[in-house]
Short mmCIF file of C-alpha atoms in Angstrom, two decimals:
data_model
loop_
_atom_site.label_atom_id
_atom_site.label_comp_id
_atom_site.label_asym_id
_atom_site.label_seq_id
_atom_site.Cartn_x
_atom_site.Cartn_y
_atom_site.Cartn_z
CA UNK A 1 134.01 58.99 94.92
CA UNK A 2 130.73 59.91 93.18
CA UNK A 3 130.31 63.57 92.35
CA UNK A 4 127.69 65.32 94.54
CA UNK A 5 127.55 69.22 94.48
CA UNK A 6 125.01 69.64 96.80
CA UNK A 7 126.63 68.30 99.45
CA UNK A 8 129.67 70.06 99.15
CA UNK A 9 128.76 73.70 97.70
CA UNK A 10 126.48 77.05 99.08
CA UNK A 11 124.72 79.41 96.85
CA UNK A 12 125.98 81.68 94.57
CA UNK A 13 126.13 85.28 95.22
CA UNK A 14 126.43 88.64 93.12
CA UNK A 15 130.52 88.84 95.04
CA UNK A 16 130.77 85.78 93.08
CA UNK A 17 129.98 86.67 89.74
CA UNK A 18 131.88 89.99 90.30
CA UNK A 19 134.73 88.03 90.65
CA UNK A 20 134.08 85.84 88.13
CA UNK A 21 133.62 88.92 85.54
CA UNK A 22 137.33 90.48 86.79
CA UNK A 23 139.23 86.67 86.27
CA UNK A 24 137.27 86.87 82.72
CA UNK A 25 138.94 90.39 82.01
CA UNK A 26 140.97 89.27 78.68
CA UNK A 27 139.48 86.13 78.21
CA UNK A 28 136.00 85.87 77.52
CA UNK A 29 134.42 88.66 75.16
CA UNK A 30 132.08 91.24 75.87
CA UNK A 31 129.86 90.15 73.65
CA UNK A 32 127.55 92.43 71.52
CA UNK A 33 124.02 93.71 72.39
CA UNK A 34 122.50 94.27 68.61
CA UNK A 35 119.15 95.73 68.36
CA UNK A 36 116.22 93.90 66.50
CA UNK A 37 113.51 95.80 64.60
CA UNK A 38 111.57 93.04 63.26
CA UNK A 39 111.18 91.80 67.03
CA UNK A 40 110.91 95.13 68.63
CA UNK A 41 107.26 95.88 66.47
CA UNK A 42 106.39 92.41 67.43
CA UNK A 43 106.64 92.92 70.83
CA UNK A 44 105.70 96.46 70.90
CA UNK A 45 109.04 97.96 72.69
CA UNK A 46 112.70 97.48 72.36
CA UNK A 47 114.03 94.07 72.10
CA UNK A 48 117.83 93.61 72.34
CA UNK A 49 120.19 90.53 71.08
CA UNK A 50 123.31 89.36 73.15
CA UNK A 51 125.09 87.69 71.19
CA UNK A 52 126.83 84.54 73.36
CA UNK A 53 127.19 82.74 69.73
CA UNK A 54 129.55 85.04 69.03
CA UNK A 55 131.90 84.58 72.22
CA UNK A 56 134.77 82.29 71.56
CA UNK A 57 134.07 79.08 70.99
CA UNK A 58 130.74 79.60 69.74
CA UNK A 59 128.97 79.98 73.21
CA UNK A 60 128.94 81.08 76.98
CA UNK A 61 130.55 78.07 77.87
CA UNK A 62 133.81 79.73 77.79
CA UNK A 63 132.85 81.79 80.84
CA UNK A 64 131.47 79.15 83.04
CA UNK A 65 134.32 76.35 82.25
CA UNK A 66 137.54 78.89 82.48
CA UNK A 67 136.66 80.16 86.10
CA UNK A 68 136.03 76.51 87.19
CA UNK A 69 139.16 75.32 86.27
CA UNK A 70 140.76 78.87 87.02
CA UNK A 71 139.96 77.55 90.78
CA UNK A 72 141.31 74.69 91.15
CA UNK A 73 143.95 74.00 93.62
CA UNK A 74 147.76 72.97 91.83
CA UNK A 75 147.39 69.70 92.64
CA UNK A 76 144.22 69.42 90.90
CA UNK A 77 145.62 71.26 88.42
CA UNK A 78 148.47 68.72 87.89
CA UNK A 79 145.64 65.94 87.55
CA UNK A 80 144.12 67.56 84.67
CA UNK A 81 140.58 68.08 83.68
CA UNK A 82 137.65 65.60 82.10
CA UNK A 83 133.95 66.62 80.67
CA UNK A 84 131.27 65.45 78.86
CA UNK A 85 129.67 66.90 76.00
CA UNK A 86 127.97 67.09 72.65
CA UNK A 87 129.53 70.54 71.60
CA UNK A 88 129.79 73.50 73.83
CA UNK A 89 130.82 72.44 76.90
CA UNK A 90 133.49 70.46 75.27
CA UNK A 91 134.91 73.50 73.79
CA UNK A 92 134.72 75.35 76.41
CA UNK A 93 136.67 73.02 78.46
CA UNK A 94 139.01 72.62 76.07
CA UNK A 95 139.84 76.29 75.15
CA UNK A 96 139.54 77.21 79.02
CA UNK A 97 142.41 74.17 80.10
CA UNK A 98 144.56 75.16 77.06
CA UNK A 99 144.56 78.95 78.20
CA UNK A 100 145.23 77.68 81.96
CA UNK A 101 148.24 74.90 81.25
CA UNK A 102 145.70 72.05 82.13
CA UNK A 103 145.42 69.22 80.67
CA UNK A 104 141.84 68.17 79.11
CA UNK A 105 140.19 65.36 78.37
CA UNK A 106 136.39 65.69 77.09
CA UNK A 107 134.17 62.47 75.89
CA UNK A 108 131.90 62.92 73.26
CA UNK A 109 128.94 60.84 72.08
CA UNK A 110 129.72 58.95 69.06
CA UNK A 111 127.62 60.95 67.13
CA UNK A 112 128.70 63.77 67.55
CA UNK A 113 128.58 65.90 64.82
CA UNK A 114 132.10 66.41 63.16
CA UNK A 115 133.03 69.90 63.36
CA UNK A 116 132.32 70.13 66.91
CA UNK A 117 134.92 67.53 67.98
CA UNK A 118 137.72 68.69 65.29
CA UNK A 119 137.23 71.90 66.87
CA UNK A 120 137.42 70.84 70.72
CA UNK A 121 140.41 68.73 69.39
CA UNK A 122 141.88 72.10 67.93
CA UNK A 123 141.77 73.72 71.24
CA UNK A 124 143.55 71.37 72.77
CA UNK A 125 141.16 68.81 74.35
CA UNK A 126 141.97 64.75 73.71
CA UNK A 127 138.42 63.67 72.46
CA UNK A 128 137.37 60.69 73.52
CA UNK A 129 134.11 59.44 71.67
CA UNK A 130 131.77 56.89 74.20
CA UNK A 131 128.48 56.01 74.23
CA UNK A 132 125.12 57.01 71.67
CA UNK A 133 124.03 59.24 74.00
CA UNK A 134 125.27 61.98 76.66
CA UNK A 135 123.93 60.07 79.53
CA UNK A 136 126.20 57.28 78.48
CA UNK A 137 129.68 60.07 77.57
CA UNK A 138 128.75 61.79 81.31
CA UNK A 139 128.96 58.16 83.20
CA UNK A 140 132.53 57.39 80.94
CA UNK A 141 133.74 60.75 81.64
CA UNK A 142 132.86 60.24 85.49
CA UNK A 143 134.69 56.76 85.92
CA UNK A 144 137.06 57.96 84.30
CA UNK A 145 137.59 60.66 86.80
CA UNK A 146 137.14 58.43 89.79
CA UNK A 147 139.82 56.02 87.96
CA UNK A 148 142.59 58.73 86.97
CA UNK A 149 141.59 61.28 89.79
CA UNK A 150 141.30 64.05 87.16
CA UNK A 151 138.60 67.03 88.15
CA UNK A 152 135.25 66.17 86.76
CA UNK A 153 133.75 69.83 85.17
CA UNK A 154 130.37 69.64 85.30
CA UNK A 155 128.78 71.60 82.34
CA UNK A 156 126.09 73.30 84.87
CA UNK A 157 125.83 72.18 88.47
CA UNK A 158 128.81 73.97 90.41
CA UNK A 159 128.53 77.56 91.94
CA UNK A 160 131.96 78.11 89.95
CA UNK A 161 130.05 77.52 86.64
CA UNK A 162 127.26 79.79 87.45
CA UNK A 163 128.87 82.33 88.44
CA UNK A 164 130.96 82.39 85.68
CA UNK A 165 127.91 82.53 83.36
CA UNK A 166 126.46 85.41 85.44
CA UNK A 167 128.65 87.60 84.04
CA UNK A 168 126.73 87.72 80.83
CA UNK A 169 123.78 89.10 83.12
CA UNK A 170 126.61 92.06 84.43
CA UNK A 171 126.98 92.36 80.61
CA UNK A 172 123.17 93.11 80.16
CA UNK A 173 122.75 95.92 82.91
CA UNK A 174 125.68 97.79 82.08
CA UNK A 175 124.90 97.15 77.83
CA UNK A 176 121.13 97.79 78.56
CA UNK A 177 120.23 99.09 81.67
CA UNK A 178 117.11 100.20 81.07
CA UNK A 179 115.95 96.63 80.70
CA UNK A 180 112.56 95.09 81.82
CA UNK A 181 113.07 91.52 80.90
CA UNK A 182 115.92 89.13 80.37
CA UNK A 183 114.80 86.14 77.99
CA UNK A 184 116.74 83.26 78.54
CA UNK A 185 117.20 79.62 77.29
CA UNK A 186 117.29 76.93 79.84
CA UNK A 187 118.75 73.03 79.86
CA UNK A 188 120.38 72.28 83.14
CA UNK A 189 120.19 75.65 83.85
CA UNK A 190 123.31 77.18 84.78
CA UNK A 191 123.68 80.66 82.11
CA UNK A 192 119.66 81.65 83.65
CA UNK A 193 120.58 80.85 87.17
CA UNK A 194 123.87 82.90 86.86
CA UNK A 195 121.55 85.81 85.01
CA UNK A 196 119.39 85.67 87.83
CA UNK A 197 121.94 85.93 90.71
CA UNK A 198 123.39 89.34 88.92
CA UNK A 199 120.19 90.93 87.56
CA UNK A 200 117.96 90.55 90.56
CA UNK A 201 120.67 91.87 92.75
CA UNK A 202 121.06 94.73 91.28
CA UNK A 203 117.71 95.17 89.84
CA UNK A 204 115.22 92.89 91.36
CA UNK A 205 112.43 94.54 88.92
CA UNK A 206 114.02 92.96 86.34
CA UNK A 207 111.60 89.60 85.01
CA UNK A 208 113.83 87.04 84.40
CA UNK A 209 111.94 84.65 81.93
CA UNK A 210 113.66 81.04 81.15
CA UNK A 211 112.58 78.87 78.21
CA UNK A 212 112.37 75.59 77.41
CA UNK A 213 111.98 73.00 74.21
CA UNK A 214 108.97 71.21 74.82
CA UNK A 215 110.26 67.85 74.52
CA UNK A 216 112.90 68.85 77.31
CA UNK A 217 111.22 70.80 79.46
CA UNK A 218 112.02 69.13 83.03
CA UNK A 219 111.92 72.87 85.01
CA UNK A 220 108.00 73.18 84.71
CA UNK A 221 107.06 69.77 86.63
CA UNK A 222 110.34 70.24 88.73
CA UNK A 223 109.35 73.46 90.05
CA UNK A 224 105.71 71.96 90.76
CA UNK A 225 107.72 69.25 92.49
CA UNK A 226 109.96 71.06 94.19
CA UNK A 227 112.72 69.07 93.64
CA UNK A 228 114.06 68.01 90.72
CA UNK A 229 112.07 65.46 88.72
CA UNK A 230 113.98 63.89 85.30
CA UNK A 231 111.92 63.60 81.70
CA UNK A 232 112.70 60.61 80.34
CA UNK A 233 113.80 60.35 76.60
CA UNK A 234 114.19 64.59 76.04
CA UNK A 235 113.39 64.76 72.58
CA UNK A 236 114.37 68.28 70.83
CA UNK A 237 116.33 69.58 67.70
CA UNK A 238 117.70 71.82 70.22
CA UNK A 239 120.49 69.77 71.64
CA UNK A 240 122.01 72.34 73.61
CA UNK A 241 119.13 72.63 76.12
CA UNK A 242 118.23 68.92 75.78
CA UNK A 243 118.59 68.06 79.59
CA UNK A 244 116.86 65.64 81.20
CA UNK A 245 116.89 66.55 84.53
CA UNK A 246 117.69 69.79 86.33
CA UNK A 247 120.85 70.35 88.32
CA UNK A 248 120.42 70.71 91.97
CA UNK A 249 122.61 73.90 92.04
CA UNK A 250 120.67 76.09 89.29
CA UNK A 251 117.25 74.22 90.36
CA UNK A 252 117.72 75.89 93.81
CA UNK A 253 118.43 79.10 92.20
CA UNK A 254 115.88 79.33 89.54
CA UNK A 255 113.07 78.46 92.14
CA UNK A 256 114.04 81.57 93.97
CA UNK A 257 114.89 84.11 91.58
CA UNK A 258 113.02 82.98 87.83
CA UNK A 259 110.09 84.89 87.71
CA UNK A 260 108.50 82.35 84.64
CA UNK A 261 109.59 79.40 83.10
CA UNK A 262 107.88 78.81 79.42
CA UNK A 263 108.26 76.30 76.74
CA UNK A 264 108.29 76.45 73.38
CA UNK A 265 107.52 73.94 70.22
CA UNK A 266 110.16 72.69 67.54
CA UNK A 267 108.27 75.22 65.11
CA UNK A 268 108.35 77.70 66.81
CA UNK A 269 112.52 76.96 67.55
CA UNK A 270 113.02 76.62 63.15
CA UNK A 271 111.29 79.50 63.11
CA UNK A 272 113.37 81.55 65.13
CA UNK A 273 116.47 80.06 63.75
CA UNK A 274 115.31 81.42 60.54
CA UNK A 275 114.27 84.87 61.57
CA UNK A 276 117.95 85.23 63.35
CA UNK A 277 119.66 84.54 60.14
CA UNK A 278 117.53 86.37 57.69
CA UNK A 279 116.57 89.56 59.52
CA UNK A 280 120.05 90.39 61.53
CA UNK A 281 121.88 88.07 60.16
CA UNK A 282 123.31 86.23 62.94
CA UNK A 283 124.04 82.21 62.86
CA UNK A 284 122.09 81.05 65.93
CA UNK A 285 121.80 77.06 67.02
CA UNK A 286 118.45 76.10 68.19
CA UNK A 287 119.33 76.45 71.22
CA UNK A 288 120.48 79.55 71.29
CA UNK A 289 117.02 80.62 69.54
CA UNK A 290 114.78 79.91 71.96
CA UNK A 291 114.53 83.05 73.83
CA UNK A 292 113.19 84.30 70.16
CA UNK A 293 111.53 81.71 70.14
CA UNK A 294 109.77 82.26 73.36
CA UNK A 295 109.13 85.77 71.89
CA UNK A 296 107.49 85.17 68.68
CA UNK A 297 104.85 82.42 70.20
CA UNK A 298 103.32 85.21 72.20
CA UNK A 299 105.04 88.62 71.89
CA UNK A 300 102.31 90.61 73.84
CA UNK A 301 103.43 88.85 76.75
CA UNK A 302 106.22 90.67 77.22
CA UNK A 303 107.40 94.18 79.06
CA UNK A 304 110.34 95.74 77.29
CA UNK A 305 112.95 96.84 76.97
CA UNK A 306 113.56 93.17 76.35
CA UNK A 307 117.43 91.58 75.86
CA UNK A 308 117.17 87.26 74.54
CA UNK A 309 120.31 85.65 75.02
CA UNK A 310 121.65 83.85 71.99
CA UNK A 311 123.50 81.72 74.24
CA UNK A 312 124.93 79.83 70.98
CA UNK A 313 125.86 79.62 67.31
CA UNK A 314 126.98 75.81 67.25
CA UNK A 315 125.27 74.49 64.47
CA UNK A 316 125.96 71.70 62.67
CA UNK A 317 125.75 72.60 58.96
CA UNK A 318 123.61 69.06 58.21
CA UNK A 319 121.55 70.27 60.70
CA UNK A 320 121.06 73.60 60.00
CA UNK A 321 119.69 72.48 56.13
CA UNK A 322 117.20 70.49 57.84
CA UNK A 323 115.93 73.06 60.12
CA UNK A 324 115.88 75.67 58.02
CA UNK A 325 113.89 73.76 55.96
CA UNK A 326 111.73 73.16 58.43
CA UNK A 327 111.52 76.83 59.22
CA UNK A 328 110.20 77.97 55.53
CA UNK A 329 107.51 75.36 55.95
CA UNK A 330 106.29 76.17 59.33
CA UNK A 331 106.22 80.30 57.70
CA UNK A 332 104.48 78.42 54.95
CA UNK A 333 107.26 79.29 52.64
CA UNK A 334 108.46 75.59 51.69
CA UNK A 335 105.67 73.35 50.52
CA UNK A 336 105.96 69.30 49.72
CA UNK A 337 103.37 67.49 47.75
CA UNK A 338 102.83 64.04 46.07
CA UNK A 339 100.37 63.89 43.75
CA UNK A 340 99.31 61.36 40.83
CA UNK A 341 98.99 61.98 37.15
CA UNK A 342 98.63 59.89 33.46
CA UNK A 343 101.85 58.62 32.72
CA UNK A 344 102.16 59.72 28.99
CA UNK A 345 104.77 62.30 27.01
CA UNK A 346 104.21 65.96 28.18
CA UNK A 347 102.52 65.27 31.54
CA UNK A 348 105.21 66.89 33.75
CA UNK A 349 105.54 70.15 31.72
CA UNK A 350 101.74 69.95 31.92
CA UNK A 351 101.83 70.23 35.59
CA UNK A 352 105.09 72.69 35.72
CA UNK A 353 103.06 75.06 33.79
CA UNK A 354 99.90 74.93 36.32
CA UNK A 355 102.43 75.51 39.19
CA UNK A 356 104.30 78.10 36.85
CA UNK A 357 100.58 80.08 36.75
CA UNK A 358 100.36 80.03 41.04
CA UNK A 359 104.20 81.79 40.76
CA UNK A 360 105.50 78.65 42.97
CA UNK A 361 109.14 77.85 42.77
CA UNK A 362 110.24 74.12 41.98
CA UNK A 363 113.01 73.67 44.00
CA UNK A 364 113.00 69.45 43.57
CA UNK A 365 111.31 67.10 41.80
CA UNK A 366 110.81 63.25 42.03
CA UNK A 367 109.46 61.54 39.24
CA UNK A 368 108.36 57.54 39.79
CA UNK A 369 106.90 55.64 37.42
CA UNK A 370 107.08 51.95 38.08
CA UNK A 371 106.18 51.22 41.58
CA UNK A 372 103.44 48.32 42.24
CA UNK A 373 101.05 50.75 43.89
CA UNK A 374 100.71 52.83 40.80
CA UNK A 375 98.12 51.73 38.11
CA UNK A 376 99.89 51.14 34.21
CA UNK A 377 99.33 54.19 33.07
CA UNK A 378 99.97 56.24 36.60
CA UNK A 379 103.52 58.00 37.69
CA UNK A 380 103.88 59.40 40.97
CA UNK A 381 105.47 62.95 41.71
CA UNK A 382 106.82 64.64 44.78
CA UNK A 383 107.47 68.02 44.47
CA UNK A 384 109.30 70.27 46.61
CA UNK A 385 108.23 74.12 46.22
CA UNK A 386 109.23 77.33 47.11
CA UNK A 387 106.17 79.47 48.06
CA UNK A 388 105.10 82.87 49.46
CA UNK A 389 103.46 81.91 52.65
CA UNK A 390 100.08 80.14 53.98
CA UNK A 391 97.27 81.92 51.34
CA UNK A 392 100.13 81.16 48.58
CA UNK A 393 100.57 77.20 49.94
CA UNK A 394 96.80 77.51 49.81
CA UNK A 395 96.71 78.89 46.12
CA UNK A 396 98.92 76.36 45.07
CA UNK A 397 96.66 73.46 46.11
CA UNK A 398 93.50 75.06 44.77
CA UNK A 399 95.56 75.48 41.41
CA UNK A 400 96.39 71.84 41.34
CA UNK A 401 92.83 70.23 42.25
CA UNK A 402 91.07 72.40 40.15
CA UNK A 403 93.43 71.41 36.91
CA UNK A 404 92.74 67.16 38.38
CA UNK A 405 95.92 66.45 40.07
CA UNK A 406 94.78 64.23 42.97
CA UNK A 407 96.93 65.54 45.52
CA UNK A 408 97.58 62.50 47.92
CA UNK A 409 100.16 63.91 50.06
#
């Protein structure tokens, strides 16, 4: 039997999530609400962290998966449990069957990154690795519930799952309750649909702003739809929003109850990544940086007190180099050139001591000197620098044209 949640499931109500928050007592933390200064002058008022990527497992997952499988009947139960995932779901499922008794199984693309399948495998899951892509793990993981009969737990589209992750949005009120705005990131969209059910019950003046990666961003035409329409090929370093197509449960919810939906570039997501490590020092996935994000591409935009779920901290460390790479050079603080220069003794210190004038930091440097593109007496050097920001990128290149380096990249 295919799965179908509309046809079997009605909305999801603020009794719900109550309940969901009381089966949670124990299990799922009460995660922290940290206060950010650099964001807060930004923004002009108060602008709060919660801090999902510091629940167990590394994300909100936790909440959503445990009172899913928490209601299951025993003979489900007795079946056991399957998922697909690239990270936190999989955990999630895995830590929330071990704490039940149930057994889990959770496919996982082949790529996966390492650490997040030895830790699902640590709590308790049998990893099964299928497919290149999650499209291709969801359809093993869903014949292989039709084949076995085990419960299929969908990672966002059951009223079990959302309410579960509503309780983060109790969380906020009674942390915060003199919030304005709740900032939150959005893939299938079951943690903002949850937020939405709890805030706007209680306090319907509450904005309720989701955010998406550009590349991924299936809500926008959706909602202009009004149905749910799929993006083909999502494209986005932030994998734990990368969703192709909304599910029916949240979609219904988020029309009704999410007062914006914005997107945001992968700049802008590096960027944030960066700011939540340097400046409170918190280890955020892209994902889980969007709401910041969201808030540093147009910080006027927003009425405070303002609380941006984190909803992660899943990063994969390869990853992580990368982007925060890519973060210093989007704040102009990381600069990469190729240029050309005479190919004779004393050449490079030459041009060290030029960049040693500007104060730029050599972090890397690439020396070729016998390539066929390059005249006899050329060499070729890429140089990776640590700089200051956009005038000080801008020094730097003034400082080498004006000495003759032909700068050619």
């Amino acid at each position: 039997m295919s799965y179908s949640t509309a046809a079997r499931v009605g909305p999801v109500t603020l009794d719900d999530v109550r309940g969901a928050q009381k089966m949670l007592s124990g299990v799922a933390r009460v995660t922290a609400m940290e206060g950010s200064r650099h964001l807060s002058q930004l923004v002009g008022s108060p602008v709060h962290l919660k801090c999902e990527n510091l629940q167990r497992t590394g994300s909100f997952k936790l909440r959503g998966a445990y009172v899913r499988i928490a209601g299951l009947l025993p003979e489900q139960r007795a079946a056991g449990v399957v998922a697909a995932s690239a990270g936190n779901h999989a955990q999630g499922v895995a830590l929330a069957s071990s704490l039940l008794g149930v057994r889990s199984t959770v496919f996982m693309p082949k790529g996966a990154p390492l650490p997040k399948i030895s830790a699902t495998r640590d709590y308790g899951a049998e990893v099964r690795l299928h497919g290149q892509v999650v499209d291709e793990t969801l359809a093993a993981a869903q014949e292989y519930a039709e084949r076995t009969g085990a419960v299929f737990i969908h990672p966002f589209d059951h009223p079990d799952v959302i309410a579960g992750q509503g309780t983060v949005g109790l969380e906020i009120l009674e942390q915060c309750p003199e919030v304005r705005t709740v900032v939150v990131g959005i893939g299938g969209g079951g943690l903002v649909a949850g937020i939405a059910v709890a805030v706007k019950a209680l306090r319907p003046d509450v904005r309720i702003v989701g955010v998406q990666a550009e590349g991924a961003a299936a809500y926008p035409p959706s909602l202009a739809a009004g149905r749910p329409v799929a993006v083909d090929h999502p494209v986005t370093m932030a994998d734990g929003i990368k969703v192709g197509r909304p599910g029916d449960v949240p979609f219904g919810i988020v029309g009704e109850l999410v007062d914006e939906v914005r997107t945001v570039s992968e700049d802008a997501l590096s960027t944030a990544l960066l700011l939540c490590l340097e400046r409170a020092k918190l280890v955020v996935e892209p994902a889980g940086a969007s709401p910041v994000a969201a808030l540093l591409s147009d910080p006027g935009s927003f009425e405070g007190p303002v609380v941006a779920v984190l909803s992660g901290g899943n990063v994969d460390p390869v990853l992580m180099q990368g982007v925060l790479r890519h973060g210093m050079a989007a704040q102009g603080r990381y600069l990469a050139v190729r240029l050309r220069l005479t190919d004779r003794p004393g050449a490079l210190a030459t041009l060290l001591g030029v960049l040693s004038v500007v104060d730029a930091n050599v972090l890397d440097v690439s020396h070729v000197r016998t390539d066929p593109r390059l005249g006899l007496t050329e060499a070729e050097v890429e140089l990776h620098l640590e700089t200051k920001g956009p005038e000080h990128c801008a020094e730097v290149g003034t400082a080498l044209r004006e000495a003759g380096y032909p700068v050619i990249g």
